[in-house]
Amino acid sequence: MKTSNRLLFIYNPHSGKAQIRSNLLDIIDIFVKAGYEVTAYPTQSSGDAANAVMNRSDGYELIACSGGDGTLDEVVSGMMDSRDRLPVLYIPAGSTNDFARSLKIPARMQSAASLITDGRLTPIDVGSLNNSYYTYVAAFGLFTEVTYTTPQVNKNALGHSAYVLEAIKNLATIRTYRMKVKWEEGEIEDEFLYGMVTNSVSVGGFTGITGHHVFLDDGYHEVTLIRNPANPVELGDTVRAMLDKSLDSDNIITFKSRHVVLKSDAPVSWTRDGEFGGEHTEVVIDVHPGAIEIMVPKD
C-alpha cells in the first residue's frame, strides 16, 4: 500500500510490565496497514517524549504514544508548547491508566492501536499548574508522593498493588496543609489532608472519587478538597463517603472550576499526572478547553 501520511510513534519501553516489547511489531503493522509511514521513538529518560513532540520535523499528521499516564502527560505537554497541535493516539501501557479508562480506550494494546482506523477524534480539556500542563490530575497531600516515589520495578511487578503498598508505608507521615483556595464562585481557608483538580473519572485506579457528572470536554475541571477531620467520628465519616463514592461529607468539598488559586504559607509538594510537579506556596490552575484532540472508540 502506498503511504501518504506520516506518524510519529513515541513509546516508553519500561511502562507497566514492558508489554510494548511483545506488541511493538503488531502495533507498527497496524499503523502501516492504515497508510502511515511510521517513525518509532523509544524514550530513554524523563522529558524525552515532550522533547520529541516539540522538536519533531515537519510533515507529521498524527502523534501516537504508548506508556503510562506520565508518557501521555509529556506528549500532551509537548503538543501544547508546539506551534502546530496534532491529534494524539494513545495506547495505554502503564500500571493504572486512569485517563485511558476515562476515555474508554481499550486496555488491549492492539485494540487501542486499531483506533487509528476504527476510532474517532474528540477534543479534551487540558489543565495547567503554574503554566506546566497536566492531562487529568494535579494534586497535593495524602499519598500523592506515592505516585512518583514508588520504584518502577515495583510498579512493573505488582501493578496497582504497588501504589497501595507504598501508601501503607507512608501512613505514619500524614500531614495537613493550611491553604486558602479561591475560585470563580467562592473562597475557603482551612486545614486540608488532600486536594486534587481533575479531568478524569478515576484517580490512582479508583473510580467515582472525582465528583459526579464528569465530562472531559466541558471546559471545567473537578476540584476535590478533603478537610482534616477533627475526631475519629469525622474521619470515619470522611472515609465512608470516599469508599461509597457519594462524597457526602462535611469534610469533602467539591466544585467545578475553570480557574482556581491555592495559597499556603509553606511550600507544598504537588503531583501532575503522577509525576513530581514541584513545591509551591501559590498554585494557579487554569483549564484550556478542547486544547487537544485524541482518538477514542466510535461508540
PDB file of C-alpha atoms in Angstrom:
ATOM      1  CA  MET A   1       0.000   0.000   0.000  1.00  0.00           C
ATOM      2  CA  LYS A   2       1.303   3.435  -0.903  1.00  0.00           C
ATOM      3  CA  THR A   3       1.839   5.533   2.216  1.00  0.00           C
ATOM      4  CA  SER A   4       0.877   9.192   2.134  1.00  0.00           C
ATOM      5  CA  ASN A   5       0.765  10.156   5.812  1.00  0.00           C
ATOM      6  CA  ARG A   6       3.491  10.336   8.429  1.00  0.00           C
ATOM      7  CA  LEU A   7       3.090   9.214  12.042  1.00  0.00           C
ATOM      8  CA  LEU A   8       5.478   9.727  14.951  1.00  0.00           C
ATOM      9  CA  PHE A   9       5.188   6.840  17.423  1.00  0.00           C
ATOM     10  CA  ILE A  10       6.647   7.655  20.853  1.00  0.00           C
ATOM     11  CA  TYR A  11       6.716   4.842  23.393  1.00  0.00           C
ATOM     12  CA  ASN A  12       8.115   4.151  26.854  1.00  0.00           C
ATOM     13  CA  PRO A  13       9.729   0.690  26.715  1.00  0.00           C
ATOM     14  CA  HIS A  14       9.575   0.338  30.521  1.00  0.00           C
ATOM     15  CA  SER A  15       5.941   1.276  31.287  1.00  0.00           C
ATOM     16  CA  GLY A  16       3.725  -1.248  33.012  1.00  0.00           C
ATOM     17  CA  LYS A  17       5.258  -4.670  32.637  1.00  0.00           C
ATOM     18  CA  ALA A  18       7.106  -3.596  29.486  1.00  0.00           C
ATOM     19  CA  GLN A  19       4.400  -5.283  27.405  1.00  0.00           C
ATOM     20  CA  ILE A  20       5.151  -2.951  24.496  1.00  0.00           C
ATOM     21  CA  ARG A  21       8.084  -5.228  23.666  1.00  0.00           C
ATOM     22  CA  SER A  22       5.817  -8.113  22.714  1.00  0.00           C
ATOM     23  CA  ASN A  23       3.338  -5.873  20.885  1.00  0.00           C
ATOM     24  CA  LEU A  24       5.579  -3.379  19.099  1.00  0.00           C
ATOM     25  CA  LEU A  25       5.744  -5.091  15.697  1.00  0.00           C
ATOM     26  CA  ASP A  26       2.000  -5.726  15.634  1.00  0.00           C
ATOM     27  CA  ILE A  27       1.282  -2.093  16.515  1.00  0.00           C
ATOM     28  CA  ILE A  28       3.567  -0.763  13.798  1.00  0.00           C
ATOM     29  CA  ASP A  29       1.996  -3.214  11.352  1.00  0.00           C
ATOM     30  CA  ILE A  30      -1.454  -1.791  12.183  1.00  0.00           C
ATOM     31  CA  PHE A  31      -0.175   1.737  11.536  1.00  0.00           C
ATOM     32  CA  VAL A  32       1.433   0.807   8.224  1.00  0.00           C
ATOM     33  CA  LYS A  33      -1.664  -1.028   7.024  1.00  0.00           C
ATOM     34  CA  ALA A  34      -3.630   2.147   7.838  1.00  0.00           C
ATOM     35  CA  GLY A  35      -1.461   4.001   5.325  1.00  0.00           C
ATOM     36  CA  TYR A  36       1.101   5.635   7.565  1.00  0.00           C
ATOM     37  CA  GLU A  37       4.853   5.965   7.267  1.00  0.00           C
ATOM     38  CA  VAL A  38       5.960   5.345  10.855  1.00  0.00           C
ATOM     39  CA  THR A  39       8.864   6.848  12.790  1.00  0.00           C
ATOM     40  CA  ALA A  40       9.331   4.982  16.081  1.00  0.00           C
ATOM     41  CA  TYR A  41      10.938   6.770  19.035  1.00  0.00           C
ATOM     42  CA  PRO A  42      11.601   4.840  22.288  1.00  0.00           C
ATOM     43  CA  THR A  43      12.063   7.226  25.226  1.00  0.00           C
ATOM     44  CA  GLN A  44      15.215   6.905  27.303  1.00  0.00           C
ATOM     45  CA  SER A  45      14.561   9.230  30.239  1.00  0.00           C
ATOM     46  CA  SER A  46      12.141  11.741  31.711  1.00  0.00           C
ATOM     47  CA  GLY A  47      11.347  14.589  29.331  1.00  0.00           C
ATOM     48  CA  ASP A  48      12.172  12.638  26.160  1.00  0.00           C
ATOM     49  CA  ALA A  49       8.548  12.352  24.998  1.00  0.00           C
ATOM     50  CA  ALA A  50       7.875  16.075  25.356  1.00  0.00           C
ATOM     51  CA  ASN A  51      11.099  16.953  23.555  1.00  0.00           C
ATOM     52  CA  ALA A  52      10.353  14.507  20.742  1.00  0.00           C
ATOM     53  CA  VAL A  53       6.983  16.193  20.168  1.00  0.00           C
ATOM     54  CA  MET A  54       8.313  19.736  20.319  1.00  0.00           C
ATOM     55  CA  ASN A  55      11.387  19.048  18.171  1.00  0.00           C
ATOM     56  CA  ARG A  56       9.695  16.864  15.547  1.00  0.00           C
ATOM     57  CA  SER A  57      10.308  17.663  11.904  1.00  0.00           C
ATOM     58  CA  ASP A  58       7.531  18.994   9.684  1.00  0.00           C
ATOM     59  CA  GLY A  59       5.182  16.706   7.811  1.00  0.00           C
ATOM     60  CA  TYR A  60       3.643  14.544  10.549  1.00  0.00           C
ATOM     61  CA  GLU A  61      -0.139  14.201  10.629  1.00  0.00           C
ATOM     62  CA  LEU A  62      -0.527  12.229  13.873  1.00  0.00           C
ATOM     63  CA  ILE A  63       1.333  11.523  17.111  1.00  0.00           C
ATOM     64  CA  ALA A  64       0.883   8.054  18.597  1.00  0.00           C
ATOM     65  CA  CYS A  65       2.207   7.278  22.052  1.00  0.00           C
ATOM     66  CA  SER A  66       2.362   4.280  24.337  1.00  0.00           C
ATOM     67  CA  GLY A  67       3.178   4.251  28.035  1.00  0.00           C
ATOM     68  CA  GLY A  68       1.613   5.220  31.317  1.00  0.00           C
ATOM     69  CA  ASP A  69      -0.196   8.400  32.255  1.00  0.00           C
ATOM     70  CA  GLY A  70       3.170  10.141  32.622  1.00  0.00           C
ATOM     71  CA  THR A  71       4.068   9.415  28.999  1.00  0.00           C
ATOM     72  CA  LEU A  72       0.746  10.809  27.805  1.00  0.00           C
ATOM     73  CA  ASP A  73       1.292  13.856  30.028  1.00  0.00           C
ATOM     74  CA  GLU A  74       4.628  14.538  28.330  1.00  0.00           C
ATOM     75  CA  VAL A  75       3.177  14.142  24.844  1.00  0.00           C
ATOM     76  CA  VAL A  76       0.270  16.462  25.631  1.00  0.00           C
ATOM     77  CA  SER A  77       2.597  18.983  27.294  1.00  0.00           C
ATOM     78  CA  GLY A  78       4.906  18.911  24.295  1.00  0.00           C
ATOM     79  CA  MET A  79       1.946  19.401  21.980  1.00  0.00           C
ATOM     80  CA  MET A  80       0.662  22.360  23.988  1.00  0.00           C
ATOM     81  CA  ASP A  81       4.078  24.016  23.585  1.00  0.00           C
ATOM     82  CA  SER A  82       4.248  23.248  19.848  1.00  0.00           C
ATOM     83  CA  ARG A  83       3.434  25.619  17.028  1.00  0.00           C
ATOM     84  CA  ASP A  84       1.096  23.079  15.429  1.00  0.00           C
ATOM     85  CA  ARG A  85      -1.040  20.799  17.603  1.00  0.00           C
ATOM     86  CA  LEU A  86      -1.587  17.387  16.047  1.00  0.00           C
ATOM     87  CA  PRO A  87      -4.149  14.720  17.013  1.00  0.00           C
ATOM     88  CA  VAL A  88      -2.970  12.071  19.500  1.00  0.00           C
ATOM     89  CA  LEU A  89      -3.490   8.301  19.525  1.00  0.00           C
ATOM     90  CA  TYR A  90      -2.845   6.837  22.980  1.00  0.00           C
ATOM     91  CA  ILE A  91      -2.001   3.180  23.610  1.00  0.00           C
ATOM     92  CA  PRO A  92      -2.039   2.653  27.406  1.00  0.00           C
ATOM     93  CA  ALA A  93       0.731   0.545  28.903  1.00  0.00           C
ATOM     94  CA  GLY A  94       1.068   1.791  32.487  1.00  0.00           C
ATOM     95  CA  SER A  95       0.078   0.499  35.916  1.00  0.00           C
ATOM     96  CA  THR A  96      -3.192   2.420  36.376  1.00  0.00           C
ATOM     97  CA  ASN A  97      -4.033   4.189  33.077  1.00  0.00           C
ATOM     98  CA  ASP A  98      -6.601   6.494  34.652  1.00  0.00           C
ATOM     99  CA  PHE A  99      -7.078   8.732  31.658  1.00  0.00           C
ATOM    100  CA  ALA A 100      -7.398   5.853  29.184  1.00  0.00           C
ATOM    101  CA  ARG A 101     -10.154   4.439  31.381  1.00  0.00           C
ATOM    102  CA  SER A 102     -11.924   7.801  31.312  1.00  0.00           C
ATOM    103  CA  LEU A 103     -11.804   7.835  27.509  1.00  0.00           C
ATOM    104  CA  LYS A 104     -12.814   4.156  27.250  1.00  0.00           C
ATOM    105  CA  ILE A 105      -9.655   3.382  25.301  1.00  0.00           C
ATOM    106  CA  PRO A 106      -9.170  -0.419  25.177  1.00  0.00           C
ATOM    107  CA  ALA A 107      -6.632  -1.902  27.578  1.00  0.00           C
ATOM    108  CA  ARG A 108      -5.507  -4.401  24.926  1.00  0.00           C
ATOM    109  CA  MET A 109      -2.689  -2.647  23.097  1.00  0.00           C
ATOM    110  CA  GLN A 110      -3.512  -3.836  19.586  1.00  0.00           C
ATOM    111  CA  SER A 111      -7.156  -2.818  20.024  1.00  0.00           C
ATOM    112  CA  ALA A 112      -6.056   0.643  21.151  1.00  0.00           C
ATOM    113  CA  ALA A 113      -3.748   0.912  18.131  1.00  0.00           C
ATOM    114  CA  SER A 114      -6.641  -0.057  15.846  1.00  0.00           C
ATOM    115  CA  LEU A 115      -8.440   3.154  16.837  1.00  0.00           C
ATOM    116  CA  ILE A 116      -6.321   4.713  14.118  1.00  0.00           C
ATOM    117  CA  THR A 117      -8.914   3.355  11.681  1.00  0.00           C
ATOM    118  CA  ASP A 118     -11.791   2.292  13.960  1.00  0.00           C
ATOM    119  CA  GLY A 119     -11.935   5.345  16.210  1.00  0.00           C
ATOM    120  CA  ARG A 120     -12.899   8.982  16.095  1.00  0.00           C
ATOM    121  CA  LEU A 121     -11.264  12.198  17.280  1.00  0.00           C
ATOM    122  CA  THR A 122     -12.642  14.019  20.303  1.00  0.00           C
ATOM    123  CA  PRO A 123     -11.401  17.227  21.950  1.00  0.00           C
ATOM    124  CA  ILE A 124     -10.238  17.137  25.571  1.00  0.00           C
ATOM    125  CA  ASP A 125      -9.634  19.917  28.044  1.00  0.00           C
ATOM    126  CA  VAL A 126      -6.057  20.334  29.272  1.00  0.00           C
ATOM    127  CA  GLY A 127      -5.083  21.836  32.616  1.00  0.00           C
ATOM    128  CA  SER A 128      -2.091  23.929  33.616  1.00  0.00           C
ATOM    129  CA  LEU A 129      -0.482  24.277  37.029  1.00  0.00           C
ATOM    130  CA  ASN A 130       1.622  27.459  37.125  1.00  0.00           C
ATOM    131  CA  ASN A 131       1.957  27.171  33.326  1.00  0.00           C
ATOM    132  CA  SER A 132       3.054  23.497  33.418  1.00  0.00           C
ATOM    133  CA  TYR A 133       0.451  21.355  31.688  1.00  0.00           C
ATOM    134  CA  TYR A 134      -1.305  18.270  33.014  1.00  0.00           C
ATOM    135  CA  THR A 135      -3.744  15.924  31.310  1.00  0.00           C
ATOM    136  CA  TYR A 136      -6.012  14.644  34.060  1.00  0.00           C
ATOM    137  CA  VAL A 137      -4.908  15.430  37.626  1.00  0.00           C
ATOM    138  CA  ALA A 138      -2.968  17.908  39.733  1.00  0.00           C
ATOM    139  CA  ALA A 139      -2.912  17.032  43.431  1.00  0.00           C
ATOM    140  CA  PHE A 140      -1.307  17.637  46.819  1.00  0.00           C
ATOM    141  CA  GLY A 141      -1.367  15.945  50.194  1.00  0.00           C
ATOM    142  CA  LEU A 142      -2.257  12.467  51.367  1.00  0.00           C
ATOM    143  CA  PHE A 143      -0.267   9.785  49.483  1.00  0.00           C
ATOM    144  CA  THR A 144       0.354  11.945  46.386  1.00  0.00           C
ATOM    145  CA  GLU A 145       4.104  11.372  46.706  1.00  0.00           C
ATOM    146  CA  VAL A 146       3.429   7.642  46.357  1.00  0.00           C
ATOM    147  CA  THR A 147       2.749   8.045  42.638  1.00  0.00           C
ATOM    148  CA  TYR A 148       6.213   9.350  41.831  1.00  0.00           C
ATOM    149  CA  THR A 149       8.287   7.684  44.607  1.00  0.00           C
ATOM    150  CA  THR A 150       7.094   4.102  44.037  1.00  0.00           C
ATOM    151  CA  PRO A 151      10.002   2.329  42.289  1.00  0.00           C
ATOM    152  CA  GLN A 152       9.341   1.436  38.647  1.00  0.00           C
ATOM    153  CA  VAL A 153      10.366  -2.174  39.287  1.00  0.00           C
ATOM    154  CA  ASN A 154       7.585  -2.441  41.882  1.00  0.00           C
ATOM    155  CA  LYS A 155       5.045  -0.902  39.510  1.00  0.00           C
ATOM    156  CA  ASN A 156       6.019  -3.387  36.811  1.00  0.00           C
ATOM    157  CA  ALA A 157       5.839  -6.394  39.128  1.00  0.00           C
ATOM    158  CA  LEU A 158       2.752  -5.531  41.169  1.00  0.00           C
ATOM    159  CA  GLY A 159       0.805  -3.007  39.099  1.00  0.00           C
ATOM    160  CA  HIS A 160      -1.802  -1.047  41.087  1.00  0.00           C
ATOM    161  CA  SER A 161      -0.993  -3.015  44.270  1.00  0.00           C
ATOM    162  CA  ALA A 162       2.433  -1.364  44.325  1.00  0.00           C
ATOM    163  CA  TYR A 163       0.826   2.018  44.985  1.00  0.00           C
ATOM    164  CA  VAL A 164      -1.296   0.617  47.806  1.00  0.00           C
ATOM    165  CA  LEU A 165       1.697  -0.987  49.495  1.00  0.00           C
ATOM    166  CA  GLU A 166       3.739   2.195  49.209  1.00  0.00           C
ATOM    167  CA  ALA A 167       0.836   4.219  50.623  1.00  0.00           C
ATOM    168  CA  ILE A 168       0.585   1.942  53.675  1.00  0.00           C
ATOM    169  CA  LYS A 169       4.279   2.559  54.358  1.00  0.00           C
ATOM    170  CA  ASN A 170       3.556   6.307  54.443  1.00  0.00           C
ATOM    171  CA  LEU A 171       0.615   6.235  56.864  1.00  0.00           C
ATOM    172  CA  ALA A 172       2.769   7.383  59.761  1.00  0.00           C
ATOM    173  CA  THR A 173       3.817  10.574  57.971  1.00  0.00           C
ATOM    174  CA  ILE A 174       0.373  12.028  57.229  1.00  0.00           C
ATOM    175  CA  ARG A 175       0.365  15.823  57.481  1.00  0.00           C
ATOM    176  CA  THR A 176      -2.086  18.644  56.879  1.00  0.00           C
ATOM    177  CA  TYR A 177      -1.780  21.809  54.813  1.00  0.00           C
ATOM    178  CA  ARG A 178      -3.172  25.232  55.680  1.00  0.00           C
ATOM    179  CA  MET A 179      -4.466  26.673  52.421  1.00  0.00           C
ATOM    180  CA  LYS A 180      -6.565  29.497  51.093  1.00  0.00           C
ATOM    181  CA  VAL A 181      -8.465  28.390  47.994  1.00  0.00           C
ATOM    182  CA  LYS A 182     -10.228  30.818  45.672  1.00  0.00           C
ATOM    183  CA  TRP A 183     -12.255  30.076  42.549  1.00  0.00           C
ATOM    184  CA  GLU A 184     -14.868  31.821  40.387  1.00  0.00           C
ATOM    185  CA  GLU A 185     -17.731  31.330  42.797  1.00  0.00           C
ATOM    186  CA  GLY A 186     -16.176  31.074  46.229  1.00  0.00           C
ATOM    187  CA  GLU A 187     -13.282  31.118  48.660  1.00  0.00           C
ATOM    188  CA  ILE A 188     -12.292  28.931  51.611  1.00  0.00           C
ATOM    189  CA  GLU A 189      -9.393  28.703  54.051  1.00  0.00           C
ATOM    190  CA  ASP A 190      -8.813  25.569  56.128  1.00  0.00           C
ATOM    191  CA  GLU A 191      -6.528  22.664  57.019  1.00  0.00           C
ATOM    192  CA  PHE A 192      -6.588  20.056  54.271  1.00  0.00           C
ATOM    193  CA  LEU A 193      -5.338  16.486  54.116  1.00  0.00           C
ATOM    194  CA  TYR A 194      -5.652  16.284  50.368  1.00  0.00           C
ATOM    195  CA  GLY A 195      -6.681  18.226  47.310  1.00  0.00           C
ATOM    196  CA  MET A 196      -6.983  17.439  43.633  1.00  0.00           C
ATOM    197  CA  VAL A 197      -8.057  19.153  40.435  1.00  0.00           C
ATOM    198  CA  THR A 198      -9.093  16.510  37.915  1.00  0.00           C
ATOM    199  CA  ASN A 199     -10.383  15.816  34.443  1.00  0.00           C
ATOM    200  CA  SER A 200     -10.933  12.090  34.837  1.00  0.00           C
ATOM    201  CA  VAL A 201     -13.434   9.551  36.131  1.00  0.00           C
ATOM    202  CA  SER A 202     -10.705   7.808  38.142  1.00  0.00           C
ATOM    203  CA  VAL A 203      -7.524   8.677  40.010  1.00  0.00           C
ATOM    204  CA  GLY A 204      -4.980   6.137  41.210  1.00  0.00           C
ATOM    205  CA  GLY A 205      -7.136   3.391  39.760  1.00  0.00           C
ATOM    206  CA  PHE A 206     -10.140   4.339  41.900  1.00  0.00           C
ATOM    207  CA  THR A 207     -13.317   5.381  40.099  1.00  0.00           C
ATOM    208  CA  GLY A 208     -16.081   7.639  41.369  1.00  0.00           C
ATOM    209  CA  ILE A 209     -13.937   9.842  43.630  1.00  0.00           C
ATOM    210  CA  THR A 210     -13.538  12.827  41.295  1.00  0.00           C
ATOM    211  CA  GLY A 211     -17.110  14.067  41.557  1.00  0.00           C
ATOM    212  CA  HIS A 212     -20.340  13.472  39.709  1.00  0.00           C
ATOM    213  CA  HIS A 213     -21.247  14.268  36.086  1.00  0.00           C
ATOM    214  CA  VAL A 214     -17.647  14.355  34.873  1.00  0.00           C
ATOM    215  CA  PHE A 215     -17.135  15.438  31.261  1.00  0.00           C
ATOM    216  CA  LEU A 216     -13.676  15.710  29.712  1.00  0.00           C
ATOM    217  CA  ASP A 217     -14.610  18.448  27.247  1.00  0.00           C
ATOM    218  CA  ASP A 218     -16.913  20.789  29.188  1.00  0.00           C
ATOM    219  CA  GLY A 219     -14.294  23.461  29.864  1.00  0.00           C
ATOM    220  CA  TYR A 220     -14.263  22.696  33.594  1.00  0.00           C
ATOM    221  CA  HIS A 221     -12.151  20.556  35.899  1.00  0.00           C
ATOM    222  CA  GLU A 222     -13.450  18.954  39.090  1.00  0.00           C
ATOM    223  CA  VAL A 223     -11.942  20.156  42.384  1.00  0.00           C
ATOM    224  CA  THR A 224     -11.976  17.937  45.484  1.00  0.00           C
ATOM    225  CA  LEU A 225     -10.659  19.140  48.852  1.00  0.00           C
ATOM    226  CA  ILE A 226     -10.600  16.995  51.998  1.00  0.00           C
ATOM    227  CA  ARG A 227     -10.545  18.848  55.311  1.00  0.00           C
ATOM    228  CA  ASN A 228      -8.605  17.470  58.254  1.00  0.00           C
ATOM    229  CA  PRO A 229     -11.166  15.523  60.363  1.00  0.00           C
ATOM    230  CA  ALA A 230     -11.446  16.878  63.908  1.00  0.00           C
ATOM    231  CA  ASN A 231     -12.013  13.493  65.558  1.00  0.00           C
ATOM    232  CA  PRO A 232     -12.271   9.743  64.803  1.00  0.00           C
ATOM    233  CA  VAL A 233     -16.003  10.023  64.081  1.00  0.00           C
ATOM    234  CA  GLU A 234     -15.398  12.646  61.391  1.00  0.00           C
ATOM    235  CA  LEU A 235     -12.532  10.568  59.998  1.00  0.00           C
ATOM    236  CA  GLY A 236     -14.823   7.546  59.689  1.00  0.00           C
ATOM    237  CA  ASP A 237     -17.487   9.653  58.005  1.00  0.00           C
ATOM    238  CA  THR A 238     -14.964  11.002  55.516  1.00  0.00           C
ATOM    239  CA  VAL A 239     -13.577   7.560  54.696  1.00  0.00           C
ATOM    240  CA  ARG A 240     -17.106   6.171  54.260  1.00  0.00           C
ATOM    241  CA  ALA A 241     -18.016   8.975  51.859  1.00  0.00           C
ATOM    242  CA  MET A 242     -14.941   8.223  49.758  1.00  0.00           C
ATOM    243  CA  LEU A 243     -15.458   4.456  49.757  1.00  0.00           C
ATOM    244  CA  ASP A 244     -19.138   4.595  48.800  1.00  0.00           C
ATOM    245  CA  LYS A 245     -18.307   7.319  46.217  1.00  0.00           C
ATOM    246  CA  SER A 246     -21.095   9.570  47.458  1.00  0.00           C
ATOM    247  CA  LEU A 247     -18.621  12.270  48.573  1.00  0.00           C
ATOM    248  CA  ASP A 248     -21.363  13.212  51.029  1.00  0.00           C
ATOM    249  CA  SER A 249     -19.401  14.563  53.987  1.00  0.00           C
ATOM    250  CA  ASP A 250     -18.881  17.978  55.571  1.00  0.00           C
ATOM    251  CA  ASN A 251     -15.149  17.344  55.265  1.00  0.00           C
ATOM    252  CA  ILE A 252     -15.266  16.804  51.496  1.00  0.00           C
ATOM    253  CA  ILE A 253     -15.613  19.935  49.384  1.00  0.00           C
ATOM    254  CA  THR A 254     -16.289  19.539  45.665  1.00  0.00           C
ATOM    255  CA  PHE A 255     -16.915  22.033  42.882  1.00  0.00           C
ATOM    256  CA  LYS A 256     -16.179  22.649  39.199  1.00  0.00           C
ATOM    257  CA  SER A 257     -13.836  25.402  38.092  1.00  0.00           C
ATOM    258  CA  ARG A 258     -12.088  26.932  35.088  1.00  0.00           C
ATOM    259  CA  HIS A 259      -9.647  28.851  37.293  1.00  0.00           C
ATOM    260  CA  VAL A 260      -8.558  28.151  40.867  1.00  0.00           C
ATOM    261  CA  VAL A 261      -5.818  29.662  43.039  1.00  0.00           C
ATOM    262  CA  LEU A 262      -4.401  27.843  46.079  1.00  0.00           C
ATOM    263  CA  LYS A 263      -2.085  29.644  48.517  1.00  0.00           C
ATOM    264  CA  SER A 264      -0.145  28.319  51.501  1.00  0.00           C
ATOM    265  CA  ASP A 265       2.417  29.775  53.911  1.00  0.00           C
ATOM    266  CA  ALA A 266       4.866  26.901  53.479  1.00  0.00           C
ATOM    267  CA  PRO A 267       5.855  25.162  50.220  1.00  0.00           C
ATOM    268  CA  VAL A 268       3.590  22.249  49.286  1.00  0.00           C
ATOM    269  CA  SER A 269       4.601  19.349  47.028  1.00  0.00           C
ATOM    270  CA  TRP A 270       2.329  18.780  44.045  1.00  0.00           C
ATOM    271  CA  THR A 271       1.979  15.963  41.568  1.00  0.00           C
ATOM    272  CA  ARG A 272       0.940  16.311  37.923  1.00  0.00           C
ATOM    273  CA  ASP A 273      -0.348  13.139  36.256  1.00  0.00           C
ATOM    274  CA  GLY A 274       1.597  11.009  38.722  1.00  0.00           C
ATOM    275  CA  GLU A 275       4.889  12.865  38.290  1.00  0.00           C
ATOM    276  CA  PHE A 276       6.506  15.388  40.635  1.00  0.00           C
ATOM    277  CA  GLY A 277       5.087  18.837  39.949  1.00  0.00           C
ATOM    278  CA  GLY A 278       7.341  20.897  42.210  1.00  0.00           C
ATOM    279  CA  GLU A 279       6.912  22.639  45.563  1.00  0.00           C
ATOM    280  CA  HIS A 280       4.817  25.810  45.603  1.00  0.00           C
ATOM    281  CA  THR A 281       3.350  28.351  48.015  1.00  0.00           C
ATOM    282  CA  GLU A 282       0.962  29.541  45.310  1.00  0.00           C
ATOM    283  CA  VAL A 283      -0.598  27.440  42.581  1.00  0.00           C
ATOM    284  CA  VAL A 284      -2.683  28.852  39.748  1.00  0.00           C
ATOM    285  CA  ILE A 285      -4.666  26.262  37.828  1.00  0.00           C
ATOM    286  CA  ASP A 286      -6.367  27.044  34.534  1.00  0.00           C
ATOM    287  CA  VAL A 287      -8.402  24.933  32.136  1.00  0.00           C
ATOM    288  CA  HIS A 288      -7.677  25.124  28.404  1.00  0.00           C
ATOM    289  CA  PRO A 289     -10.927  23.958  26.756  1.00  0.00           C
ATOM    290  CA  GLY A 290     -10.709  21.449  23.907  1.00  0.00           C
ATOM    291  CA  ALA A 291      -6.978  22.061  23.540  1.00  0.00           C
ATOM    292  CA  ILE A 292      -6.013  18.594  22.244  1.00  0.00           C
ATOM    293  CA  GLU A 293      -7.776  16.050  20.022  1.00  0.00           C
ATOM    294  CA  ILE A 294      -7.408  12.385  20.923  1.00  0.00           C
ATOM    295  CA  MET A 295      -8.587   9.128  19.339  1.00  0.00           C
ATOM    296  CA  VAL A 296     -11.412   7.280  21.167  1.00  0.00           C
ATOM    297  CA  PRO A 297     -13.805   4.441  20.265  1.00  0.00           C
ATOM    298  CA  LYS A 298     -16.685   5.436  17.982  1.00  0.00           C
ATOM    299  CA  ASP A 299     -19.416   4.115  20.256  1.00  0.00           C
TER     300      ASP A 299
END
